[in-house]
mmCIF file of C-alpha atoms and ligand atoms in Angstrom:
data_model
loop_
_atom_site.group_PDB
_atom_site.id
_atom_site.type_symbol
_atom_site.label_atom_id
_atom_site.label_comp_id
_atom_site.label_asym_id
_atom_site.label_seq_id
_atom_site.Cartn_x
_atom_site.Cartn_y
_atom_site.Cartn_z
ATOM 1 C CA MET A 1127 28.381 15.864 -14.653
ATOM 2 C CA ASN A 1128 29.282 12.371 -15.984
ATOM 3 C CA ILE A 1129 28.578 11.689 -19.621
ATOM 4 C CA LEU A 1130 28.323 7.863 -20.168
ATOM 5 C CA GLN A 1131 28.693 6.143 -23.395
ATOM 6 C CA ASN A 1132 26.687 3.241 -24.908
ATOM 7 C CA ILE A 1133 24.336 2.874 -21.867
ATOM 8 C CA SER A 1134 21.343 0.412 -21.980
ATOM 9 C CA LEU A 1135 18.119 2.255 -21.373
ATOM 10 C CA GLN A 1136 16.265 -0.693 -20.115
ATOM 11 C CA ALA A 1137 15.920 0.538 -16.574
ATOM 12 C CA TYR A 1138 14.810 3.967 -17.718
ATOM 13 C CA ASN A 1139 11.594 3.143 -19.487
ATOM 14 C CA THR A 1140 8.750 1.407 -18.132
ATOM 15 C CA PHE A 1141 8.228 -0.844 -21.218
ATOM 16 C CA GLY A 1142 11.619 -2.194 -20.213
ATOM 17 C CA ILE A 1143 12.854 -1.985 -23.764
ATOM 18 C CA ASP A 1144 16.506 -2.799 -24.000
ATOM 19 C CA VAL A 1145 17.996 -0.389 -26.384
ATOM 20 C CA LYS A 1146 21.249 1.639 -26.054
ATOM 21 C CA ALA A 1147 21.894 5.416 -25.790
ATOM 22 C CA LYS A 1148 25.123 6.699 -27.604
ATOM 23 C CA GLU A 1149 25.425 9.313 -24.771
ATOM 24 C CA PHE A 1150 23.728 9.457 -21.457
ATOM 25 C CA VAL A 1151 23.706 12.079 -18.683
ATOM 26 C CA GLU A 1152 21.811 12.686 -15.432
ATOM 27 C CA VAL A 1153 21.301 16.279 -14.661
ATOM 28 C CA HIS A 1154 20.909 17.350 -10.985
ATOM 29 C CA SER A 1155 20.819 21.086 -10.994
ATOM 30 C CA LEU A 1156 19.820 23.864 -13.081
ATOM 31 C CA GLU A 1157 23.389 25.039 -13.397
ATOM 32 C CA GLU A 1158 24.318 21.592 -14.822
ATOM 33 C CA LEU A 1159 21.347 21.832 -17.306
ATOM 34 C CA LYS A 1160 22.399 25.352 -18.487
ATOM 35 C CA THR A 1161 26.137 24.196 -18.829
ATOM 36 C CA LEU A 1162 24.963 21.178 -20.906
ATOM 37 C CA CYS A 1163 23.114 23.530 -23.216
ATOM 38 C CA SER A 1164 26.038 25.900 -23.768
ATOM 39 C CA VAL A 1165 28.955 23.593 -23.764
ATOM 40 C CA PHE A 1166 27.535 20.751 -25.889
ATOM 41 C CA ASN A 1167 25.587 22.859 -28.386
ATOM 42 C CA LEU A 1168 22.492 20.665 -27.855
ATOM 43 C CA LEU A 1169 20.568 22.228 -30.771
ATOM 44 C CA GLU A 1170 22.910 20.514 -33.168
ATOM 45 C CA ARG A 1171 22.641 17.207 -31.412
ATOM 46 C CA ASN A 1172 19.995 14.669 -31.316
ATOM 47 C CA ILE A 1173 18.752 14.710 -27.763
ATOM 48 C CA LEU A 1174 16.006 12.881 -25.719
ATOM 49 C CA VAL A 1175 14.989 14.241 -22.396
ATOM 50 C CA LEU A 1176 13.757 11.588 -19.998
ATOM 51 C CA GLY A 1177 11.796 11.779 -16.655
ATOM 52 C CA GLY A 1178 10.506 8.346 -15.556
ATOM 53 C CA GLY A 1179 10.324 6.953 -19.148
ATOM 54 C CA SER A 1180 6.657 5.961 -18.560
ATOM 55 C CA ASN A 1181 5.287 7.591 -21.776
ATOM 56 C CA ILE A 1182 7.810 6.446 -24.349
ATOM 57 C CA LEU A 1183 8.322 3.614 -26.719
ATOM 58 C CA LEU A 1184 11.933 3.146 -27.730
ATOM 59 C CA THR A 1185 11.941 1.414 -31.059
ATOM 60 C CA LYS A 1186 15.751 1.433 -31.796
ATOM 61 C CA ASP A 1187 19.139 2.407 -30.265
ATOM 62 C CA PHE A 1188 19.275 6.186 -29.575
ATOM 63 C CA GLU A 1189 22.140 7.639 -31.586
ATOM 64 C CA GLY A 1190 22.298 10.880 -29.582
ATOM 65 C CA MET A 1191 22.338 12.197 -25.992
ATOM 66 C CA VAL A 1192 19.762 11.035 -23.484
ATOM 67 C CA ILE A 1193 19.415 13.555 -20.717
ATOM 68 C CA CYS A 1194 17.803 12.341 -17.575
ATOM 69 C CA ASN A 1195 16.091 15.117 -15.533
ATOM 70 C CA ARG A 1196 16.823 14.600 -11.910
ATOM 71 C CA LEU A 1197 16.227 18.258 -10.692
ATOM 72 C CA GLU A 1198 14.624 18.020 -7.278
ATOM 73 C CA GLY A 1199 12.965 20.232 -4.774
ATOM 74 C CA ILE A 1200 9.432 21.343 -3.761
ATOM 75 C CA GLU A 1201 8.626 24.711 -2.217
ATOM 76 C CA LYS A 1202 5.614 26.663 -1.367
ATOM 77 C CA LEU A 1203 5.842 30.122 -2.960
ATOM 78 C CA HIS A 1204 3.028 32.100 -1.622
ATOM 79 C CA GLU A 1205 -0.625 32.139 -0.745
ATOM 80 C CA ASP A 1206 -3.914 34.125 -0.634
ATOM 81 C CA ASP A 1207 -7.150 33.436 1.005
ATOM 82 C CA GLU A 1208 -8.115 30.812 -1.614
ATOM 83 C CA PHE A 1209 -5.007 29.420 -3.232
ATOM 84 C CA ILE A 1210 -1.498 28.201 -2.572
ATOM 85 C CA TRP A 1211 1.284 28.367 -5.174
ATOM 86 C CA VAL A 1212 3.672 25.423 -4.994
ATOM 87 C CA LYS A 1213 6.722 24.942 -7.240
ATOM 88 C CA ALA A 1214 8.057 21.454 -7.935
ATOM 89 C CA MET A 1215 11.368 20.836 -9.864
ATOM 90 C CA ALA A 1216 10.955 18.650 -12.970
ATOM 91 C CA GLY A 1217 12.826 15.587 -11.649
ATOM 92 C CA GLU A 1218 10.476 15.103 -8.650
ATOM 93 C CA VAL A 1219 8.526 11.905 -8.869
ATOM 94 C CA TRP A 1220 4.842 12.940 -9.699
ATOM 95 C CA HIS A 1221 3.215 10.661 -7.139
ATOM 96 C CA HIS A 1222 5.701 11.936 -4.293
ATOM 97 C CA PHE A 1223 4.654 15.410 -5.055
ATOM 98 C CA VAL A 1224 1.025 14.622 -4.943
ATOM 99 C CA LEU A 1225 1.510 12.989 -1.533
ATOM 100 C CA TRP A 1226 3.566 15.898 -0.355
ATOM 101 C CA CYS A 1227 0.655 18.208 -1.205
ATOM 102 C CA ILE A 1228 -1.964 15.957 0.273
ATOM 103 C CA GLN A 1229 0.025 15.735 3.711
ATOM 104 C CA ARG A 1230 -0.288 19.661 3.769
ATOM 105 C CA GLY A 1231 -3.835 19.824 2.878
ATOM 106 C CA TYR A 1232 -3.187 21.468 -0.624
ATOM 107 C CA ALA A 1233 -6.059 20.241 -2.754
ATOM 108 C CA GLY A 1234 -6.569 19.757 -6.526
ATOM 109 C CA ILE A 1235 -4.229 16.918 -7.699
ATOM 110 C CA GLU A 1236 -5.509 14.073 -5.364
ATOM 111 C CA ASN A 1237 -7.458 12.538 -8.399
ATOM 112 C CA LEU A 1238 -3.938 12.323 -10.201
ATOM 113 C CA SER A 1239 -2.427 10.094 -7.474
ATOM 114 C CA LEU A 1240 -0.192 7.118 -8.635
ATOM 115 C CA ILE A 1241 0.345 8.374 -12.206
ATOM 116 C CA PRO A 1242 3.835 7.218 -12.918
ATOM 117 C CA GLY A 1243 6.580 9.570 -14.134
ATOM 118 C CA CYS A 1244 8.092 12.957 -13.099
ATOM 119 C CA VAL A 1245 6.704 16.430 -12.659
ATOM 120 C CA GLY A 1246 8.513 17.831 -15.717
ATOM 121 C CA ALA A 1247 6.755 15.586 -17.996
ATOM 122 C CA ALA A 1248 3.275 16.147 -16.626
ATOM 123 C CA PRO A 1249 2.607 19.334 -18.708
ATOM 124 C CA MET A 1250 3.894 17.601 -21.921
ATOM 125 C CA GLN A 1251 0.690 15.751 -22.417
ATOM 126 C CA ASN A 1252 -1.387 17.543 -19.797
ATOM 127 C CA ILE A 1253 -1.720 14.426 -17.711
ATOM 128 C CA GLY A 1254 -5.311 13.479 -16.521
ATOM 129 C CA ALA A 1255 -7.307 10.994 -14.693
ATOM 130 C CA TYR A 1256 -10.618 10.696 -12.932
ATOM 131 C CA GLY A 1257 -12.048 13.894 -14.061
ATOM 132 C CA VAL A 1258 -8.970 16.141 -13.449
ATOM 133 C CA GLU A 1259 -6.193 17.273 -15.735
ATOM 134 C CA ILE A 1260 -3.059 19.328 -14.606
ATOM 135 C CA LYS A 1261 -4.247 22.276 -16.694
ATOM 136 C CA ASP A 1262 -6.926 22.599 -13.939
ATOM 137 C CA VAL A 1263 -4.288 23.540 -11.263
ATOM 138 C CA PHE A 1264 -1.447 24.683 -13.551
ATOM 139 C CA ASP A 1265 0.049 28.221 -12.928
ATOM 140 C CA SER A 1266 3.277 28.336 -15.034
ATOM 141 C CA LEU A 1267 6.385 26.471 -15.761
ATOM 142 C CA GLU A 1268 10.050 27.266 -16.386
ATOM 143 C CA ALA A 1269 12.133 25.706 -19.085
ATOM 144 C CA VAL A 1270 15.546 26.065 -20.411
ATOM 145 C CA GLU A 1271 15.505 27.074 -24.179
ATOM 146 C CA ILE A 1272 18.009 24.680 -25.766
ATOM 147 C CA ALA A 1273 19.129 27.114 -28.428
ATOM 148 C CA THR A 1274 20.200 29.757 -25.897
ATOM 149 C CA GLY A 1275 20.405 28.134 -22.608
ATOM 150 C CA GLU A 1276 18.128 30.883 -21.261
ATOM 151 C CA MET A 1277 15.134 30.384 -18.886
ATOM 152 C CA LYS A 1278 11.648 31.013 -20.331
ATOM 153 C CA THR A 1279 8.380 31.112 -18.446
ATOM 154 C CA PHE A 1280 5.324 29.564 -19.972
ATOM 155 C CA THR A 1281 1.923 30.564 -18.675
ATOM 156 C CA ARG A 1282 -1.145 28.349 -18.801
ATOM 157 C CA ALA A 1283 -2.303 29.944 -21.998
ATOM 158 C CA ALA A 1284 1.131 29.588 -23.518
ATOM 159 C CA CYS A 1285 1.125 25.944 -22.859
ATOM 160 C CA LYS A 1286 -2.044 25.440 -25.138
ATOM 161 C CA PHE A 1287 -3.254 22.465 -23.076
ATOM 162 C CA GLY A 1288 -5.697 19.967 -24.635
ATOM 163 C CA TYR A 1289 -6.625 16.461 -24.128
ATOM 164 C CA ARG A 1290 -3.268 14.917 -23.767
ATOM 165 C CA GLU A 1291 -1.881 17.849 -25.543
ATOM 166 C CA SER A 1292 0.256 20.818 -25.142
ATOM 167 C CA VAL A 1293 2.582 23.255 -27.159
ATOM 168 C CA PHE A 1294 5.515 20.968 -26.126
ATOM 169 C CA LYS A 1295 4.123 18.185 -28.470
ATOM 170 C CA HIS A 1296 3.840 20.690 -31.331
ATOM 171 C CA GLU A 1297 5.591 24.058 -32.142
ATOM 172 C CA ALA A 1298 7.715 23.921 -29.005
ATOM 173 C CA LYS A 1299 8.643 20.343 -29.505
ATOM 174 C CA GLY A 1300 12.259 19.626 -28.828
ATOM 175 C CA LYS A 1301 13.153 23.272 -28.130
ATOM 176 C CA TYR A 1302 12.888 23.359 -24.337
ATOM 177 C CA ILE A 1303 13.795 21.335 -21.336
ATOM 178 C CA ILE A 1304 11.194 21.803 -18.536
ATOM 179 C CA SER A 1305 12.938 22.518 -15.302
ATOM 180 C CA SER A 1306 10.107 23.291 -12.860
ATOM 181 C CA VAL A 1307 6.280 23.576 -12.767
ATOM 182 C CA THR A 1308 4.337 25.809 -10.501
ATOM 183 C CA PHE A 1309 0.839 24.872 -9.427
ATOM 184 C CA LYS A 1310 -2.064 26.963 -8.010
ATOM 185 C CA LEU A 1311 -3.656 24.573 -5.521
ATOM 186 C CA TYR A 1312 -6.761 25.053 -3.416
ATOM 187 C CA LYS A 1313 -6.952 25.664 0.282
ATOM 188 C CA GLN A 1314 -10.610 24.410 0.405
ATOM 189 C CA PRO A 1315 -10.931 21.283 -1.564
ATOM 190 C CA ARG A 1316 -13.381 20.947 -4.365
ATOM 191 C CA PHE A 1317 -14.003 17.114 -4.294
ATOM 192 C CA ASN A 1318 -14.497 15.313 -7.540
ATOM 193 C CA THR A 1319 -15.818 11.716 -6.932
ATOM 194 C CA SER A 1320 -17.934 11.425 -9.954
ATOM 195 C CA TYR A 1321 -15.380 9.640 -12.333
ATOM 196 C CA GLY A 1322 -14.791 5.939 -12.402
ATOM 197 C CA ALA A 1323 -15.399 3.925 -9.310
ATOM 198 C CA ILE A 1324 -14.185 6.597 -6.771
ATOM 199 C CA GLN A 1325 -17.543 6.924 -5.117
ATOM 200 C CA GLN A 1326 -18.194 3.126 -4.947
ATOM 201 C CA VAL A 1327 -14.731 2.571 -3.383
ATOM 202 C CA LEU A 1328 -15.435 5.365 -0.833
ATOM 203 C CA ASP A 1329 -18.770 3.684 -0.115
ATOM 204 C CA LYS A 1330 -17.243 0.349 0.313
ATOM 205 C CA LYS A 1331 -14.555 1.660 2.723
ATOM 206 C CA GLY A 1332 -17.377 3.326 4.742
ATOM 207 C CA VAL A 1333 -15.800 6.618 4.396
ATOM 208 C CA LYS A 1334 -18.106 9.221 6.124
ATOM 209 C CA GLU A 1335 -16.094 12.376 5.881
ATOM 210 C CA LEU A 1336 -14.648 13.111 2.582
ATOM 211 C CA SER A 1337 -11.054 14.274 2.388
ATOM 212 C CA ILE A 1338 -8.395 14.675 -0.340
ATOM 213 C CA LYS A 1339 -6.519 11.897 1.429
ATOM 214 C CA ALA A 1340 -9.598 9.653 1.144
ATOM 215 C CA ILE A 1341 -9.849 10.416 -2.547
ATOM 216 C CA SER A 1342 -6.312 9.666 -3.158
ATOM 217 C CA ASP A 1343 -6.481 6.367 -1.358
ATOM 218 C CA ALA A 1344 -9.490 5.364 -3.333
ATOM 219 C CA VAL A 1345 -7.655 6.428 -6.626
ATOM 220 C CA ILE A 1346 -4.525 4.445 -5.630
ATOM 221 C CA GLU A 1347 -6.813 1.288 -4.780
ATOM 222 C CA ILE A 1348 -8.529 1.523 -8.081
ATOM 223 C CA ARG A 1349 -5.450 2.072 -10.205
ATOM 224 C CA SER A 1350 -3.593 -0.695 -8.433
ATOM 225 C CA SER A 1351 -6.246 -3.123 -9.168
ATOM 226 C CA LYS A 1352 -6.966 -2.097 -12.689
ATOM 227 C CA LEU A 1353 -3.548 -1.253 -14.236
ATOM 228 C CA PRO A 1354 -0.528 -3.577 -14.608
ATOM 229 C CA ASP A 1355 2.474 -2.517 -12.448
ATOM 230 C CA PRO A 1356 5.409 -1.667 -14.908
ATOM 231 C CA LYS A 1357 7.828 -3.113 -12.500
ATOM 232 C CA LYS A 1358 6.136 -6.536 -12.959
ATOM 233 C CA LEU A 1359 4.894 -6.217 -16.526
ATOM 234 C CA GLY A 1360 6.434 -3.668 -18.881
ATOM 235 C CA ASN A 1361 3.918 -1.147 -20.178
ATOM 236 C CA SER A 1362 3.349 2.590 -20.795
ATOM 237 C CA GLY A 1363 -0.212 2.944 -19.564
ATOM 238 C CA SER A 1364 -2.764 3.787 -22.245
ATOM 239 C CA PHE A 1365 -1.065 3.383 -25.605
ATOM 240 C CA PHE A 1366 -3.621 5.270 -27.588
ATOM 241 C CA LYS A 1367 -5.664 8.436 -27.017
ATOM 242 C CA ASN A 1368 -9.507 8.214 -27.018
ATOM 243 C CA PRO A 1369 -10.490 9.470 -30.491
ATOM 244 C CA GLU A 1370 -12.923 12.280 -30.856
ATOM 245 C CA ILE A 1371 -15.330 11.709 -33.850
ATOM 246 C CA PRO A 1372 -18.296 13.808 -35.173
ATOM 247 C CA SER A 1373 -21.227 13.007 -33.014
ATOM 248 C CA MET A 1374 -23.291 12.179 -36.310
ATOM 249 C CA GLN A 1375 -20.662 9.456 -36.939
ATOM 250 C CA PHE A 1376 -21.047 8.310 -33.356
ATOM 251 C CA GLU A 1377 -24.892 8.104 -33.673
ATOM 252 C CA GLN A 1378 -24.632 6.100 -36.900
ATOM 253 C CA LEU A 1379 -22.221 3.653 -35.275
ATOM 254 C CA LYS A 1380 -24.264 3.428 -32.354
ATOM 255 C CA GLN A 1381 -27.123 2.048 -34.374
ATOM 256 C CA GLN A 1382 -24.960 -0.809 -35.333
ATOM 257 C CA TYR A 1383 -23.080 -1.251 -32.078
ATOM 258 C CA ALA A 1384 -25.594 -0.441 -29.282
ATOM 259 C CA ASP A 1385 -22.957 -0.758 -26.494
ATOM 260 C CA MET A 1386 -20.343 1.536 -28.048
ATOM 261 C CA VAL A 1387 -19.026 3.849 -25.357
ATOM 262 C CA GLY A 1388 -18.870 7.582 -25.878
ATOM 263 C CA TYR A 1389 -18.607 10.774 -23.993
ATOM 264 C CA PRO A 1390 -19.410 14.387 -24.890
ATOM 265 C CA ALA A 1391 -16.366 16.228 -26.213
ATOM 266 C CA SER A 1392 -15.948 19.605 -28.003
ATOM 267 C CA PRO A 1393 -19.039 20.838 -29.583
ATOM 268 C CA GLY A 1394 -20.442 18.414 -32.363
ATOM 269 C CA PHE A 1395 -17.962 15.795 -31.395
ATOM 270 C CA THR A 1396 -18.019 12.644 -29.258
ATOM 271 C CA LYS A 1397 -15.038 11.018 -27.406
ATOM 272 C CA VAL A 1398 -15.051 7.238 -27.980
ATOM 273 C CA ALA A 1399 -13.351 4.735 -25.587
ATOM 274 C CA ALA A 1400 -10.325 3.574 -27.530
ATOM 275 C CA GLY A 1401 -10.241 0.403 -25.226
ATOM 276 C CA TRP A 1402 -13.659 -0.581 -26.348
ATOM 277 C CA LEU A 1403 -12.738 -0.125 -30.051
ATOM 278 C CA ILE A 1404 -9.653 -2.353 -29.515
ATOM 279 C CA GLU A 1405 -11.563 -4.984 -27.588
ATOM 280 C CA GLN A 1406 -14.222 -5.197 -30.356
ATOM 281 C CA CYS A 1407 -11.542 -5.966 -32.773
ATOM 282 C CA GLY A 1408 -10.634 -8.909 -30.834
ATOM 283 C CA TRP A 1409 -7.336 -7.659 -29.432
ATOM 284 C CA LYS A 1410 -8.106 -7.829 -25.605
ATOM 285 C CA GLY A 1411 -5.788 -10.358 -23.980
ATOM 286 C CA LYS A 1412 -4.109 -11.343 -27.221
ATOM 287 C CA VAL A 1413 -0.530 -12.251 -27.081
ATOM 288 C CA VAL A 1414 1.637 -11.613 -30.169
ATOM 289 C CA GLY A 1415 5.155 -12.963 -29.686
ATOM 290 C CA ASN A 1416 6.595 -11.111 -26.595
ATOM 291 C CA THR A 1417 3.939 -8.536 -26.608
ATOM 292 C CA GLY A 1418 0.182 -8.136 -26.572
ATOM 293 C CA SER A 1419 -2.951 -6.141 -25.353
ATOM 294 C CA HIS A 1420 -3.404 -6.596 -21.646
ATOM 295 C CA LYS A 1421 -6.054 -9.051 -20.670
ATOM 296 C CA ASP A 1422 -7.988 -6.546 -18.417
ATOM 297 C CA GLN A 1423 -7.070 -3.350 -20.180
ATOM 298 C CA ALA A 1424 -7.190 -3.586 -23.949
ATOM 299 C CA LEU A 1425 -5.648 -0.120 -24.268
ATOM 300 C CA VAL A 1426 -2.526 -1.043 -22.516
ATOM 301 C CA LEU A 1427 0.085 -2.785 -24.553
ATOM 302 C CA VAL A 1428 2.614 -4.875 -22.672
ATOM 303 C CA ASN A 1429 6.066 -6.418 -22.813
ATOM 304 C CA TYR A 1430 5.824 -9.929 -21.649
ATOM 305 C CA GLY A 1431 9.551 -10.085 -21.551
ATOM 306 C CA GLY A 1432 12.242 -9.479 -24.281
ATOM 307 C CA ALA A 1433 9.916 -7.695 -26.645
ATOM 308 C CA THR A 1434 11.642 -5.145 -28.845
ATOM 309 C CA GLY A 1435 10.261 -1.590 -29.375
ATOM 310 C CA ALA A 1436 9.832 -2.384 -33.052
ATOM 311 C CA GLU A 1437 7.672 -5.452 -32.123
ATOM 312 C CA ILE A 1438 5.388 -3.318 -29.928
ATOM 313 C CA TRP A 1439 5.238 -0.665 -32.511
ATOM 314 C CA GLN A 1440 4.158 -3.262 -35.175
ATOM 315 C CA LEU A 1441 1.473 -4.460 -32.828
ATOM 316 C CA ALA A 1442 0.254 -1.000 -32.213
ATOM 317 C CA MET A 1443 0.099 -0.399 -35.994
ATOM 318 C CA ASP A 1444 -1.840 -3.635 -36.546
ATOM 319 C CA ILE A 1445 -4.309 -2.532 -33.847
ATOM 320 C CA GLN A 1446 -4.648 0.818 -35.389
ATOM 321 C CA GLN A 1447 -5.312 -0.630 -38.822
ATOM 322 C CA SER A 1448 -7.981 -3.082 -37.551
ATOM 323 C CA VAL A 1449 -9.807 -0.258 -35.733
ATOM 324 C CA LYS A 1450 -9.871 1.803 -38.821
ATOM 325 C CA ASP A 1451 -10.933 -0.941 -41.001
ATOM 326 C CA LYS A 1452 -13.920 -2.014 -38.637
ATOM 327 C CA PHE A 1453 -15.093 1.460 -37.405
ATOM 328 C CA GLY A 1454 -13.625 3.923 -39.876
ATOM 329 C CA ILE A 1455 -11.993 5.641 -36.862
ATOM 330 C CA GLU A 1456 -8.260 6.528 -36.655
ATOM 331 C CA ILE A 1457 -6.784 6.050 -33.179
ATOM 332 C CA VAL A 1458 -3.447 7.773 -32.615
ATOM 333 C CA PRO A 1459 -0.782 6.910 -29.921
ATOM 334 C CA GLU A 1460 -0.600 8.814 -26.680
ATOM 335 C CA VAL A 1461 2.810 7.274 -26.089
ATOM 336 C CA ASN A 1462 5.853 9.125 -27.605
ATOM 337 C CA VAL A 1463 7.451 6.868 -30.194
ATOM 338 C CA ILE A 1464 11.107 7.379 -30.492
HETATM 339 C C1 FAD B 700 0.921 2.178 -15.679
HETATM 340 C C2 FAD B 700 0.811 3.574 -16.270
HETATM 341 C C3 FAD B 700 -0.358 4.356 -16.018
HETATM 342 C C4 FAD B 700 -0.414 5.668 -16.542
HETATM 343 N N1 FAD B 700 -1.609 6.372 -16.386
HETATM 344 C C5 FAD B 700 -1.720 7.663 -16.912
HETATM 345 C C6 FAD B 700 -2.882 8.308 -16.598
HETATM 346 O O1 FAD B 700 -3.755 7.982 -15.872
HETATM 347 N N2 FAD B 700 -2.892 9.635 -17.078
HETATM 348 C C7 FAD B 700 -1.865 10.179 -17.879
HETATM 349 O O2 FAD B 700 -2.043 11.268 -18.329
HETATM 350 N N3 FAD B 700 -0.835 9.370 -18.158
HETATM 351 C C8 FAD B 700 -0.672 8.178 -17.604
HETATM 352 N N4 FAD B 700 0.534 7.476 -17.938
HETATM 353 C C9 FAD B 700 1.492 7.888 -18.722
HETATM 354 C C10 FAD B 700 2.606 8.680 -18.058
HETATM 355 O O3 FAD B 700 2.713 8.224 -16.626
HETATM 356 C C11 FAD B 700 2.501 10.150 -18.123
HETATM 357 O O4 FAD B 700 2.517 10.630 -19.448
HETATM 358 C C12 FAD B 700 3.752 10.775 -17.373
HETATM 359 O O5 FAD B 700 3.574 12.248 -17.247
HETATM 360 C C13 FAD B 700 5.015 10.572 -18.017
HETATM 361 O O6 FAD B 700 6.109 11.093 -17.250
HETATM 362 P P1 FAD B 700 7.623 10.609 -17.410
HETATM 363 O O7 FAD B 700 8.461 11.403 -16.467
HETATM 364 O O8 FAD B 700 7.696 9.140 -17.194
HETATM 365 O O9 FAD B 700 7.909 11.002 -18.910
HETATM 366 P P2 FAD B 700 8.888 10.361 -20.019
HETATM 367 O O10 FAD B 700 8.317 9.136 -20.526
HETATM 368 O O11 FAD B 700 10.227 10.288 -19.486
HETATM 369 O O12 FAD B 700 8.705 11.436 -21.084
HETATM 370 C C14 FAD B 700 7.531 11.669 -21.787
HETATM 371 C C15 FAD B 700 7.809 12.835 -22.822
HETATM 372 O O13 FAD B 700 8.073 13.991 -22.200
HETATM 373 C C16 FAD B 700 9.451 14.501 -22.617
HETATM 374 N N5 FAD B 700 9.884 14.978 -21.388
HETATM 375 C C17 FAD B 700 10.070 14.360 -20.159
HETATM 376 N N6 FAD B 700 10.582 15.165 -19.283
HETATM 377 C C18 FAD B 700 10.744 16.342 -19.835
HETATM 378 C C19 FAD B 700 11.250 17.722 -19.330
HETATM 379 N N7 FAD B 700 11.706 17.938 -18.207
HETATM 380 N N8 FAD B 700 11.372 18.692 -20.407
HETATM 381 C C20 FAD B 700 11.065 18.391 -21.657
HETATM 382 N N9 FAD B 700 10.519 17.227 -22.027
HETATM 383 C C21 FAD B 700 10.436 16.250 -21.158
HETATM 384 C C22 FAD B 700 10.078 13.186 -23.162
HETATM 385 O O14 FAD B 700 11.107 13.598 -23.987
HETATM 386 C C23 FAD B 700 9.056 12.481 -23.843
HETATM 387 O O15 FAD B 700 8.781 13.081 -24.982
HETATM 388 C C24 FAD B 700 0.596 6.053 -17.342
HETATM 389 C C25 FAD B 700 1.796 5.273 -17.476
HETATM 390 C C26 FAD B 700 1.818 4.037 -17.082
HETATM 391 C C27 FAD B 700 3.008 3.302 -17.329
#
């Protein structure tokens, strides 16, 4: 295990923010991870665990230890007539894992194709796209408890998944390093093509026989055409969560803004498209210094080159305030601001 000092994190976050970490270590095995916990007394230190760095905004140098999770490996555990249990180590690239499952006909995560990042971060915010969230196929996860170096298992219930939420963003925050995730996948696919443009793309391609591969290809095509590629334009995907507001408030706003976009949420609440709110406030495509809101996706904040995390955070706060002023709705970041 090689602990490096004063390392630039620019290559380790998809915003491409150039801040330094006081200490930086890549962990390749469970043994290394446990050693790190016991030898370095991580509880007393300021630590930041990183996977692909695709859901963070680094606003300043990190005066602590960055632990890059590089634990690899995927294995089929067992199966019954209906399901297959597959365990993936936390450092596996999420999309590679999705493709691995599709190749073997293991269904359930095809709609989550091409989401950046690693397997270990997926439960953190219960990643979701095109009508599927990982909670739908989640079995359990294993994590090292930082205080003791011991392994703990979290069931689906223990993870307390919600919309872009889990226990790891709340009471378990900063207490565990996720080492592996076990998924319960379907042998017989349950196709979900009702979200976004999936069906449209399948029709356009003339797909006659639906398969998990065809859905994955459609999702990849849509995502590649819609979202800026972080390798070309630094970003962290959707910066804000879609807010849930009381349905009464939604109905009132709808009288004023007839084209306001909303979806049913928990009883009595409506989920409003944050991108629409931001666009209505005039931010879509607006460039502010080295940053801005993307021209095609108002919800995606971008680094046009050389932006600091503080600059992006200032933009995010200005957007947040203008949405509050215009609609009386508070939008909160989905991205982890460090
Ligand atoms: C272009 C683009 C599109 C995106 N589209 C989507 C989308 O459709 N749906 C969606 O849900 N998300 C989306 N995202 C966000 C992002 O891809 C996911 O949140 C992803 O799961 C983050 O993975 P990561 O490995 O990059 O996490 P990181 O950014 O490295 O970390 C995210 C958080 O998890 C913590 N963490 C990471 N690994 C571990 C671990 N092993 N143990 C404990 N804590 C850990 C970190 O400390 C941090 O707080 C998108 C991002 C981009 C750039």
